[in-house]
mmCIF file of the C-alpha atoms, coordinates in Angstrom:
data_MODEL
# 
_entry.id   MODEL 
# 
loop_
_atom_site.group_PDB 
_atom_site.id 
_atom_site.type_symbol 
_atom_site.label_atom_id 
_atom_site.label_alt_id 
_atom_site.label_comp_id 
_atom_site.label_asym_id 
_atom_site.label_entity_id 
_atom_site.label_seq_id 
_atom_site.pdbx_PDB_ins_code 
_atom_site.Cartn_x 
_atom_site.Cartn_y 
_atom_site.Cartn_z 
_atom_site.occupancy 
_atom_site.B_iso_or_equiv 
_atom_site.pdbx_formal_charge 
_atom_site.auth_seq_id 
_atom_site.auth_comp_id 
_atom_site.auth_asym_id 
_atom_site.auth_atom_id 
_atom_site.pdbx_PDB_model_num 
ATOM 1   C CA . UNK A 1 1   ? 20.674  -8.233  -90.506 1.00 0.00 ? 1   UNK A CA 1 
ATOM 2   C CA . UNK A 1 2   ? 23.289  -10.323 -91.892 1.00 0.00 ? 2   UNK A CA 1 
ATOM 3   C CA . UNK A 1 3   ? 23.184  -12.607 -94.966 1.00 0.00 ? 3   UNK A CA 1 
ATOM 4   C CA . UNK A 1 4   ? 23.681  -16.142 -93.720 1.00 0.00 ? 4   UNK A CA 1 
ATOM 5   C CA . UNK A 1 5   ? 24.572  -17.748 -96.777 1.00 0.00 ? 5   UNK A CA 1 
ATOM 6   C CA . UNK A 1 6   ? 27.913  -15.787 -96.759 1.00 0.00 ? 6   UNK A CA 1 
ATOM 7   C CA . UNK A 1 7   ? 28.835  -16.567 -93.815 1.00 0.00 ? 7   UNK A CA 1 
ATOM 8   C CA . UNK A 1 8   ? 30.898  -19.686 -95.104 1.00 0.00 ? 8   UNK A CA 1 
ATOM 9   C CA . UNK A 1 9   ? 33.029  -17.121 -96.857 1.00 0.00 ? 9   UNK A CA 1 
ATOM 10  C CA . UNK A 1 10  ? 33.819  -14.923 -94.349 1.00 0.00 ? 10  UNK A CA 1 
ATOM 11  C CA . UNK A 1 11  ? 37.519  -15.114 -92.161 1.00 0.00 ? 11  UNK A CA 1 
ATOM 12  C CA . UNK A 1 12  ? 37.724  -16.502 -88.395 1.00 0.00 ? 12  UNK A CA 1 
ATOM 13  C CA . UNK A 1 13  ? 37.718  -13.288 -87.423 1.00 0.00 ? 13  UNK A CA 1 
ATOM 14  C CA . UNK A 1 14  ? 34.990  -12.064 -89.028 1.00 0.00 ? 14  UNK A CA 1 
ATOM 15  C CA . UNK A 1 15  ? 32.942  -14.964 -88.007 1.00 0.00 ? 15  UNK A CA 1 
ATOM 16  C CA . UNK A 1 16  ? 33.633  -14.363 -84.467 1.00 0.00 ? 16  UNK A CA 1 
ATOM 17  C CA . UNK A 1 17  ? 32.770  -10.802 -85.129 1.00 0.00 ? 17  UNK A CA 1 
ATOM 18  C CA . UNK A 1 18  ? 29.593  -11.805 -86.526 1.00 0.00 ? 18  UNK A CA 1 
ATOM 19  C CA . UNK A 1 19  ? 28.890  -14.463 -83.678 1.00 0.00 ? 19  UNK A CA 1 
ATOM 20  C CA . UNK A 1 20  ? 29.222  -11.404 -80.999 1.00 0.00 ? 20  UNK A CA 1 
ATOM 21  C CA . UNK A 1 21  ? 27.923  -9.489  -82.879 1.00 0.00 ? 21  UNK A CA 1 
ATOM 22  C CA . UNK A 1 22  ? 24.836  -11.507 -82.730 1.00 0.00 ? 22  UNK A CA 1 
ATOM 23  C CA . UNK A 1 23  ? 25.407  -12.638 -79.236 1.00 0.00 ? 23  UNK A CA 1 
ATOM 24  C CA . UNK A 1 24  ? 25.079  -8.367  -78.581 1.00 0.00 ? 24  UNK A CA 1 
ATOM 25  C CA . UNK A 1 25  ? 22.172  -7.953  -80.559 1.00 0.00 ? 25  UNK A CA 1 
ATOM 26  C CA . UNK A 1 26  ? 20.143  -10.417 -78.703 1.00 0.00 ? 26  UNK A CA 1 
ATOM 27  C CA . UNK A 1 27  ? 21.130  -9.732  -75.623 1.00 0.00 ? 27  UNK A CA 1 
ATOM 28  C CA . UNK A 1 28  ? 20.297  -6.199  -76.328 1.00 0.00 ? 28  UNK A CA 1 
ATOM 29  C CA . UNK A 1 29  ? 16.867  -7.121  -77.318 1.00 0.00 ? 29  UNK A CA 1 
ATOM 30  C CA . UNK A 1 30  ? 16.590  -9.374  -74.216 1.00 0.00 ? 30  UNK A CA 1 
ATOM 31  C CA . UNK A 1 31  ? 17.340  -6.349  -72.219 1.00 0.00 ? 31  UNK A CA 1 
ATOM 32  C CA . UNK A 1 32  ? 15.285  -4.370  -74.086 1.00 0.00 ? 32  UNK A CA 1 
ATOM 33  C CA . UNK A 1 33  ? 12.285  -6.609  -73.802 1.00 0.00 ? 33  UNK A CA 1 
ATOM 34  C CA . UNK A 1 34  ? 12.619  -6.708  -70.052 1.00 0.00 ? 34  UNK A CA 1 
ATOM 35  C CA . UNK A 1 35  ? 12.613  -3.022  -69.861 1.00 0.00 ? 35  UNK A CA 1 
ATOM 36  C CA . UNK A 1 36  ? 9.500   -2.747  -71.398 1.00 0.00 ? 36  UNK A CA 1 
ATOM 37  C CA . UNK A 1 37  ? 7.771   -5.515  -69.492 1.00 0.00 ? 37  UNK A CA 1 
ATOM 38  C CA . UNK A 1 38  ? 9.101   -3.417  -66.004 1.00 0.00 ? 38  UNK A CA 1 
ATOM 39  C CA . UNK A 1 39  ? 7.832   -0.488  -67.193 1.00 0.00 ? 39  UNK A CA 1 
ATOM 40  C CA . UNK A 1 40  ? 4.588   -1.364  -68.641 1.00 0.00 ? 40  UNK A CA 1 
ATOM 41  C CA . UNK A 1 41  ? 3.886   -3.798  -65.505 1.00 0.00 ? 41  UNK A CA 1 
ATOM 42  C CA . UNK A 1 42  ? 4.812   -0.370  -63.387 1.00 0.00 ? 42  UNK A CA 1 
ATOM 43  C CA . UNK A 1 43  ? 2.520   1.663   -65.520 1.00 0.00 ? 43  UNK A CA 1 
ATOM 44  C CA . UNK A 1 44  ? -0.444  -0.721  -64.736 1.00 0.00 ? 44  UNK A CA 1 
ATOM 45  C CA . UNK A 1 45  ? 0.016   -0.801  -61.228 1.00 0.00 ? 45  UNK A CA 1 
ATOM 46  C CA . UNK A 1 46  ? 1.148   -4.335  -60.980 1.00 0.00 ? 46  UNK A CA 1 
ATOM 47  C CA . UNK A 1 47  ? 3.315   -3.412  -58.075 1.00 0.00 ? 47  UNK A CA 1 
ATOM 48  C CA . UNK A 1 48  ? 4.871   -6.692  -56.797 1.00 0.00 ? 48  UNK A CA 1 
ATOM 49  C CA . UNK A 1 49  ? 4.221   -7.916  -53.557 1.00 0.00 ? 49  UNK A CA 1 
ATOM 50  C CA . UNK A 1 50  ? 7.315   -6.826  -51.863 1.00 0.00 ? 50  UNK A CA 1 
ATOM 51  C CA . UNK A 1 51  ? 6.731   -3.269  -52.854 1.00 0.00 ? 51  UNK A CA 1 
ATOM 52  C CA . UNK A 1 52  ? 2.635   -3.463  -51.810 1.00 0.00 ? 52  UNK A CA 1 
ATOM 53  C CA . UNK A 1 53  ? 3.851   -4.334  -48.148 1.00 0.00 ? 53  UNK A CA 1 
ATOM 54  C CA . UNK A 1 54  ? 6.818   -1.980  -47.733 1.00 0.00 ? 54  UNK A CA 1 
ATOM 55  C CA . UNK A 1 55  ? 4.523   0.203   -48.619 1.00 0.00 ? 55  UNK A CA 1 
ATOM 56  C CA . UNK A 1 56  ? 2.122   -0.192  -46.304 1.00 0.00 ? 56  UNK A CA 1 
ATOM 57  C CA . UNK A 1 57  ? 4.775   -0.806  -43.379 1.00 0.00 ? 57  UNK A CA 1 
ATOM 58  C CA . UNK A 1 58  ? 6.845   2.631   -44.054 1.00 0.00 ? 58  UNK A CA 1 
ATOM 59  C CA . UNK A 1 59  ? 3.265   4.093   -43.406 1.00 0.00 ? 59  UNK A CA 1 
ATOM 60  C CA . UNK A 1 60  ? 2.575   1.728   -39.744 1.00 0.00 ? 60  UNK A CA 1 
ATOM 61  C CA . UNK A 1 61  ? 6.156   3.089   -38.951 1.00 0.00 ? 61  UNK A CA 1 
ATOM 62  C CA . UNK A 1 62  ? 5.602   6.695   -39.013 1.00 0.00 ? 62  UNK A CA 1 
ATOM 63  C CA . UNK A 1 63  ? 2.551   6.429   -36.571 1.00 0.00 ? 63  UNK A CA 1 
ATOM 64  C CA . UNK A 1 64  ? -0.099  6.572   -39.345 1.00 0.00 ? 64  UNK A CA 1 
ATOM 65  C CA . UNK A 1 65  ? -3.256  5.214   -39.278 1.00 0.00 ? 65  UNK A CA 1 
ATOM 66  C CA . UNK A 1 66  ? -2.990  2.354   -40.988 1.00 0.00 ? 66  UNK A CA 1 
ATOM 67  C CA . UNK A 1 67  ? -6.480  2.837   -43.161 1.00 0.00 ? 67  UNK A CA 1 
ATOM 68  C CA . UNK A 1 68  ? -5.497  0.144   -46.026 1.00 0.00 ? 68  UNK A CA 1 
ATOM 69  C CA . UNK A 1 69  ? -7.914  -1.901  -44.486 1.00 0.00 ? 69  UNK A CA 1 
ATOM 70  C CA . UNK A 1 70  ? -10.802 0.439   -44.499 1.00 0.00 ? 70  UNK A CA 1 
ATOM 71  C CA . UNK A 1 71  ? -13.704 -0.398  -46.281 1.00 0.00 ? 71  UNK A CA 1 
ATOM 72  C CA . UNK A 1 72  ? -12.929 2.206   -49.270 1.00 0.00 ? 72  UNK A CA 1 
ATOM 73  C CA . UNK A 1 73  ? -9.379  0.985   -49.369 1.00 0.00 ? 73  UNK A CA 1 
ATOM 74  C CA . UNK A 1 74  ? -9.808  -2.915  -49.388 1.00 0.00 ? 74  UNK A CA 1 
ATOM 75  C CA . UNK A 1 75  ? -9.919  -3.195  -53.347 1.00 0.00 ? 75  UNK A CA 1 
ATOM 76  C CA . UNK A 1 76  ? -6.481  -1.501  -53.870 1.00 0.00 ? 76  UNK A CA 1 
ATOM 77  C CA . UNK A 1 77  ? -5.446  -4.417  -51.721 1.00 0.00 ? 77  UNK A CA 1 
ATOM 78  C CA . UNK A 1 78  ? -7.564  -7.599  -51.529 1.00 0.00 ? 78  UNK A CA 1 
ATOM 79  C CA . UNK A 1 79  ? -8.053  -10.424 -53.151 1.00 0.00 ? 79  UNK A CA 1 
ATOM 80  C CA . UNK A 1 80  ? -11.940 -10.905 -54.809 1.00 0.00 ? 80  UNK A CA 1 
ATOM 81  C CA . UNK A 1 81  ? -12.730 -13.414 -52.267 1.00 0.00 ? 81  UNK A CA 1 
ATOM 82  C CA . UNK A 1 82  ? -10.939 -12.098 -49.328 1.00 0.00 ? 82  UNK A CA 1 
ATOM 83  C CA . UNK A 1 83  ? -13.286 -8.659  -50.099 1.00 0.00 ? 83  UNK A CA 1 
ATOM 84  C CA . UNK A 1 84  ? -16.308 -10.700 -50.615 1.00 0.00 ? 84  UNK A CA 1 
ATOM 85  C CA . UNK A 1 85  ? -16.321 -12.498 -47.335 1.00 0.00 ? 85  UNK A CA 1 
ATOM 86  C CA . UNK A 1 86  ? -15.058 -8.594  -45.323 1.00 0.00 ? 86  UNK A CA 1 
ATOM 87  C CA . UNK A 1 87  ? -17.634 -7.203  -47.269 1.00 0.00 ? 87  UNK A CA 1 
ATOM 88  C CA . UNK A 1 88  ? -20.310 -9.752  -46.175 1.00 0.00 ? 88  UNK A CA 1 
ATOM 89  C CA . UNK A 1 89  ? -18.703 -9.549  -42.329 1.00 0.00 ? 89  UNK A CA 1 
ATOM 90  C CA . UNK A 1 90  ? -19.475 -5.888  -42.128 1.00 0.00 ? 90  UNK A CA 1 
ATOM 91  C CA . UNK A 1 91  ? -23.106 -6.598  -43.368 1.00 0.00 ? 91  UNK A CA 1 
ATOM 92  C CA . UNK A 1 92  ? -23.100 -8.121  -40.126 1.00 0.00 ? 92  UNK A CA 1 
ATOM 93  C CA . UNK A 1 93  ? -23.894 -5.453  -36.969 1.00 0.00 ? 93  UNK A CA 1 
ATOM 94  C CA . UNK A 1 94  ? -21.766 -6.666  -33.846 1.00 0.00 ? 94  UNK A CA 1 
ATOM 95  C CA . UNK A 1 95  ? -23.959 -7.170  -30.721 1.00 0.00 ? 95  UNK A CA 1 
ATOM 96  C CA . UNK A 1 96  ? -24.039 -3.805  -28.364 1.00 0.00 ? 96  UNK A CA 1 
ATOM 97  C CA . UNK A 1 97  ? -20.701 -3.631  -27.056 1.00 0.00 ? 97  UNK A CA 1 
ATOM 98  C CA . UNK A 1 98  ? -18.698 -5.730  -29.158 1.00 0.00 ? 98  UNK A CA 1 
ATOM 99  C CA . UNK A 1 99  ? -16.020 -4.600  -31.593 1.00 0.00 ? 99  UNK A CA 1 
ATOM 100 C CA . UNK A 1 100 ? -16.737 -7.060  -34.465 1.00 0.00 ? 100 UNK A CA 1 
ATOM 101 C CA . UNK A 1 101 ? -14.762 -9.790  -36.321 1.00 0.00 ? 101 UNK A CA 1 
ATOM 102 C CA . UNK A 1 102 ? -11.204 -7.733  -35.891 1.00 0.00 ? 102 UNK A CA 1 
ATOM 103 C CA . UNK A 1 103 ? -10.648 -5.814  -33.078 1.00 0.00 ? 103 UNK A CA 1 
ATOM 104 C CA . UNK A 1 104 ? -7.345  -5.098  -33.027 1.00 0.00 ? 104 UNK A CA 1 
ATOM 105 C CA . UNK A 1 105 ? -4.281  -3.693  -36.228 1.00 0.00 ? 105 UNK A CA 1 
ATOM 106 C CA . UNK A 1 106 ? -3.887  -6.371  -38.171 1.00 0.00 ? 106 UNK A CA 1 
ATOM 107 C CA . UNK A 1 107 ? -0.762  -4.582  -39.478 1.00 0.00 ? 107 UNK A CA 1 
ATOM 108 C CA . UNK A 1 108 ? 0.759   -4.457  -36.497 1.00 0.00 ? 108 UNK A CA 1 
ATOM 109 C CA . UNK A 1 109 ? -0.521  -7.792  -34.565 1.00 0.00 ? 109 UNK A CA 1 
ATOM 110 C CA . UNK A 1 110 ? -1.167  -5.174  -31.502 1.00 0.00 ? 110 UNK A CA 1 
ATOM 111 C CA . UNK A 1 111 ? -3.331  -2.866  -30.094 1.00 0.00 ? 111 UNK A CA 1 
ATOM 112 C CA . UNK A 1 112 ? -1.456  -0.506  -29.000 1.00 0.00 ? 112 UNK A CA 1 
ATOM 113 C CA . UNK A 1 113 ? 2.457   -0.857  -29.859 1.00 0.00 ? 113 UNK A CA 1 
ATOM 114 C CA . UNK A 1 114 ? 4.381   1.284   -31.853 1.00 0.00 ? 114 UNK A CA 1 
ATOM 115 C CA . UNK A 1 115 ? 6.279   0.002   -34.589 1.00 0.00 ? 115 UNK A CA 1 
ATOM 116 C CA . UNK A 1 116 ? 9.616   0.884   -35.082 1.00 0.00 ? 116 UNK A CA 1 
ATOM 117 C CA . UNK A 1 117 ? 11.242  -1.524  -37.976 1.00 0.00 ? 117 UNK A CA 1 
ATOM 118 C CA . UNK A 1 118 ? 10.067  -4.287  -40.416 1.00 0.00 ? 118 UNK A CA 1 
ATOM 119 C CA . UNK A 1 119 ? 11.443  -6.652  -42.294 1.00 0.00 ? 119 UNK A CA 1 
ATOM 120 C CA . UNK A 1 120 ? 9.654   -8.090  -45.211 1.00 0.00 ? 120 UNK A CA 1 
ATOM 121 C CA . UNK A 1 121 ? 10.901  -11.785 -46.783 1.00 0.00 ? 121 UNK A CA 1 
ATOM 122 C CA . UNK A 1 122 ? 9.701   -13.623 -49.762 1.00 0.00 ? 122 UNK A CA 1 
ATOM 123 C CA . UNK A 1 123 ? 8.975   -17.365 -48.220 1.00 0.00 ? 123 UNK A CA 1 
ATOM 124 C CA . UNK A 1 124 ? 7.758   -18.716 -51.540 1.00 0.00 ? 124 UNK A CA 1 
ATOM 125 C CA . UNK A 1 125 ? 6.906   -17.202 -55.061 1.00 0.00 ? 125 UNK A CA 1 
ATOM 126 C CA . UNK A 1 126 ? 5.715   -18.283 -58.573 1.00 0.00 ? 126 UNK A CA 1 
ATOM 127 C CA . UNK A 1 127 ? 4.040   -16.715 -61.107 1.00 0.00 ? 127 UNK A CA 1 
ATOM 128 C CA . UNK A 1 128 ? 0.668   -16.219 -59.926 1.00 0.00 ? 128 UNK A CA 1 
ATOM 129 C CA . UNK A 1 129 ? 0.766   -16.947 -56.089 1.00 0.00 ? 129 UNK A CA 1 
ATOM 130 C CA . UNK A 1 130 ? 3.156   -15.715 -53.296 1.00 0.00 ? 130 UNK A CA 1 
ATOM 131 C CA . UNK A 1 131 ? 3.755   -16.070 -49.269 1.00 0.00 ? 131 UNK A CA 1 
ATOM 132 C CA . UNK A 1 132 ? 6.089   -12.979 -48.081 1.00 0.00 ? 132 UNK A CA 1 
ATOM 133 C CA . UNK A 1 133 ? 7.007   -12.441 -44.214 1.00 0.00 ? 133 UNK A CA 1 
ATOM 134 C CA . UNK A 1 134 ? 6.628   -9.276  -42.354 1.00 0.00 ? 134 UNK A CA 1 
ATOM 135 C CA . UNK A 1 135 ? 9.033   -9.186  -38.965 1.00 0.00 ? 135 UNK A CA 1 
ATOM 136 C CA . UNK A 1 136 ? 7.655   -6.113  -37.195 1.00 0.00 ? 136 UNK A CA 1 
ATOM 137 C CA . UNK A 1 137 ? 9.516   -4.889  -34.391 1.00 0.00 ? 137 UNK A CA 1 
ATOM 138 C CA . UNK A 1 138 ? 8.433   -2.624  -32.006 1.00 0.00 ? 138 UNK A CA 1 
ATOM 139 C CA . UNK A 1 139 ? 9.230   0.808   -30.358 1.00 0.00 ? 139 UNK A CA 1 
ATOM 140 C CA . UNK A 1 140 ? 10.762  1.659   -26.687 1.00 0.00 ? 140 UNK A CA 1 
ATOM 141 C CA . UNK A 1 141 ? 10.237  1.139   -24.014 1.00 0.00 ? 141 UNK A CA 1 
ATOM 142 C CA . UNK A 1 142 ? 7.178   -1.011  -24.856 1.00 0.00 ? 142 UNK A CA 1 
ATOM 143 C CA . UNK A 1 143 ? 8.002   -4.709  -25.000 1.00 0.00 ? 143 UNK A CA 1 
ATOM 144 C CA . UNK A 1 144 ? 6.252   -7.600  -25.987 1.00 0.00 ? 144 UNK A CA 1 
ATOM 145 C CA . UNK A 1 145 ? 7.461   -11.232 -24.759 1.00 0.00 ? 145 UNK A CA 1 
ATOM 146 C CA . UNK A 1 146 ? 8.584   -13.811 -26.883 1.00 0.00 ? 146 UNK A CA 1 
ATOM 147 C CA . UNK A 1 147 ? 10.232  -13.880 -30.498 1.00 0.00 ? 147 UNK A CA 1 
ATOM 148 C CA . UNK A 1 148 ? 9.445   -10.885 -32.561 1.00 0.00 ? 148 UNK A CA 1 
ATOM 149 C CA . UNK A 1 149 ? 6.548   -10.685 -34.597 1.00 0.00 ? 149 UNK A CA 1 
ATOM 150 C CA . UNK A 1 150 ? 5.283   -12.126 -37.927 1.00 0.00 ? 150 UNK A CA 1 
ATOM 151 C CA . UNK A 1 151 ? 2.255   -11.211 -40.417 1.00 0.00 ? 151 UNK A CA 1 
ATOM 152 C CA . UNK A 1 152 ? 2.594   -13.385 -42.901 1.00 0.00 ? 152 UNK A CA 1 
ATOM 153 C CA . UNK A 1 153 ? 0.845   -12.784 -46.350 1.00 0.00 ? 153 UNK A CA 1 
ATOM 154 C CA . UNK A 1 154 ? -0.185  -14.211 -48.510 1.00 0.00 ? 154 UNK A CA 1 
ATOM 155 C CA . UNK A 1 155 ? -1.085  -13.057 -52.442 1.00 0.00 ? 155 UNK A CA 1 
ATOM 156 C CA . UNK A 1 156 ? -2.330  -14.124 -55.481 1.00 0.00 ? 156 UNK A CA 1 
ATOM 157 C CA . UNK A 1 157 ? -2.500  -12.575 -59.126 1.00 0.00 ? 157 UNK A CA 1 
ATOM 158 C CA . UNK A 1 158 ? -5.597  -11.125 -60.206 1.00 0.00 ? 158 UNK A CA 1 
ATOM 159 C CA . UNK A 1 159 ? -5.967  -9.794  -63.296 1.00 0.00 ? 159 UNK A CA 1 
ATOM 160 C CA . UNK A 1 160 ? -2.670  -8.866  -63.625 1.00 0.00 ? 160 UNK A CA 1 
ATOM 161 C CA . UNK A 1 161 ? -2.679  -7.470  -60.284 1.00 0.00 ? 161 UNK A CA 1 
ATOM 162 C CA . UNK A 1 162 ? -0.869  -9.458  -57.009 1.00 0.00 ? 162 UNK A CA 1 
ATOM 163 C CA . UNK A 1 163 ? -3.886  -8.572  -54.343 1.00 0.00 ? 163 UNK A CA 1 
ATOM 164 C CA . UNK A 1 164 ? -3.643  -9.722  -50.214 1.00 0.00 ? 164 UNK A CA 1 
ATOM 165 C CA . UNK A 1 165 ? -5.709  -13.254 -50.204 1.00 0.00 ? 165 UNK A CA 1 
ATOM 166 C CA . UNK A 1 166 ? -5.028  -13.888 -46.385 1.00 0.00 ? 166 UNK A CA 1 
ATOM 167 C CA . UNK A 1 167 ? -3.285  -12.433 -43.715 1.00 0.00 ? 167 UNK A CA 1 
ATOM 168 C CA . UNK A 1 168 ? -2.201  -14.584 -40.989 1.00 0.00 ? 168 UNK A CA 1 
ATOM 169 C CA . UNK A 1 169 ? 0.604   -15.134 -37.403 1.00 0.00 ? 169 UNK A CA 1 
ATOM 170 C CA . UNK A 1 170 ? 0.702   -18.127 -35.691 1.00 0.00 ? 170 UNK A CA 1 
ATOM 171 C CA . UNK A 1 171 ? -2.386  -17.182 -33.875 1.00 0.00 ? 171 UNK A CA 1 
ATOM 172 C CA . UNK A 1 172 ? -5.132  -16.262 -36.131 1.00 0.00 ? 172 UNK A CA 1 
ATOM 173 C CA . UNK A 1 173 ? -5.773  -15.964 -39.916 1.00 0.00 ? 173 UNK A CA 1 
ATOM 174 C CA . UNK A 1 174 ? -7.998  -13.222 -41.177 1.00 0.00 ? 174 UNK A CA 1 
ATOM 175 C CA . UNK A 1 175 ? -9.776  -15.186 -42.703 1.00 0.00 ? 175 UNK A CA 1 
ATOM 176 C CA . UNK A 1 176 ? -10.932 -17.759 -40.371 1.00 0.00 ? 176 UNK A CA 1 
ATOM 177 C CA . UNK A 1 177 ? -11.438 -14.698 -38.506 1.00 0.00 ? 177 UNK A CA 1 
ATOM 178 C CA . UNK A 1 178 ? -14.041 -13.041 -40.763 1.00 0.00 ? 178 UNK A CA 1 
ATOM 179 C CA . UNK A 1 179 ? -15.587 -17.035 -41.221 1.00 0.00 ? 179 UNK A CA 1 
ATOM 180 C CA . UNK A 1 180 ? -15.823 -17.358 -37.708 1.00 0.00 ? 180 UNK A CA 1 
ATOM 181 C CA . UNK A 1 181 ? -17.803 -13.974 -37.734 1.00 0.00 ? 181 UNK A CA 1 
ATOM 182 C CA . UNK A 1 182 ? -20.395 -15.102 -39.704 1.00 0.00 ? 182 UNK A CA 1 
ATOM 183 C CA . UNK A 1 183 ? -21.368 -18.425 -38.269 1.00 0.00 ? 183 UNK A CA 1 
ATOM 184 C CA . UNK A 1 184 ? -21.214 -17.071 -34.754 1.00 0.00 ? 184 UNK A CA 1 
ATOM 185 C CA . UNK A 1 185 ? -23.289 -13.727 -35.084 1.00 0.00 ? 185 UNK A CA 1 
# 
């Protein structure tokens, strides 16, 4: 761009001209650079976390079936080892009269509440792991004791790809869930 080795000759002002100029050009690039990344990232479907779950919870709050979890649907979402061990659960045939390893929405920690909000929070993130917070709350007049509740995620980076490697509240983890399923049937 600019010959270096004249630089020495030039004025004060011209050097600081040249110095912003620089300063411009680079951060211009920067930007630039960034851009690209967002939209190339977008292109591939790396979708980050955030926008995988708001995704799924504008869906739970219109009343839709929340079918992310079907067996067609898991890949779009889970983890390889998270779909390995659901995929080897539903192998499995529940005894007559029993519902299986998950029996209730998952999304929604209920059976049959309504959701009416969310709020989704990053808890922890790095480059190829995160833990994000969903605070569901629920519709009118139904009412469910104690603090609101919490699905808390967590992800991992696959291929370029952030994919659902557990799901979890206070009270149960998927995934000891599915684990439990096996050993016990």
């Amino acid at each position: 761009m600019f010959n270096h080795g004249k630089l020495a000759n030039l004025s004060r002002s011209s050097k600081f001209f040249y110095d912003w100029l620089s300063a411009v050009c680079s951060g211009a690039a920067a930007l630039l650079f960034l851009l690209i990344l967002a939209v190339s990232c977008h292109a591939a479907g790396a979708a980050a976390p955030t926008e995988i779950l708001r995704g799924i919870y504008r869906e739970a709050v219109k009343g839709s079936t929340s079918n992310w979890l079907e067996p067609e649907r898991r890949g779009q979402y889970l983890s390889k080892s998270l779909l390995a061990l659901w995929t080897k659960s539903d192998a499995k045939k529940p005894p007559e009269g029993e519902a299986g390893p998950v029996d209730f929405d998952l999304t929604t920690d209920t059976n049959a509440l309504e959701l009416k909000s969310f709020e989704v929070k990053v808890e922890s993130a790095s480059y190829s792991a995160a833990v994000l917070a969903v605070k569901l709350n629920y519709r009118k007049p139904h009412y469910r004791p104690g603090p609101p509740a919490v699905v808390t995620y967590d992800f991992v980076r696959e291929q370029g790809h952030w994919r659902i490697d557990n799901l979890r509240t206070k009270a149960w983890s998927v995934r000891d869930m599915l684990t439990q399923w096996l050993i016990d049937s």
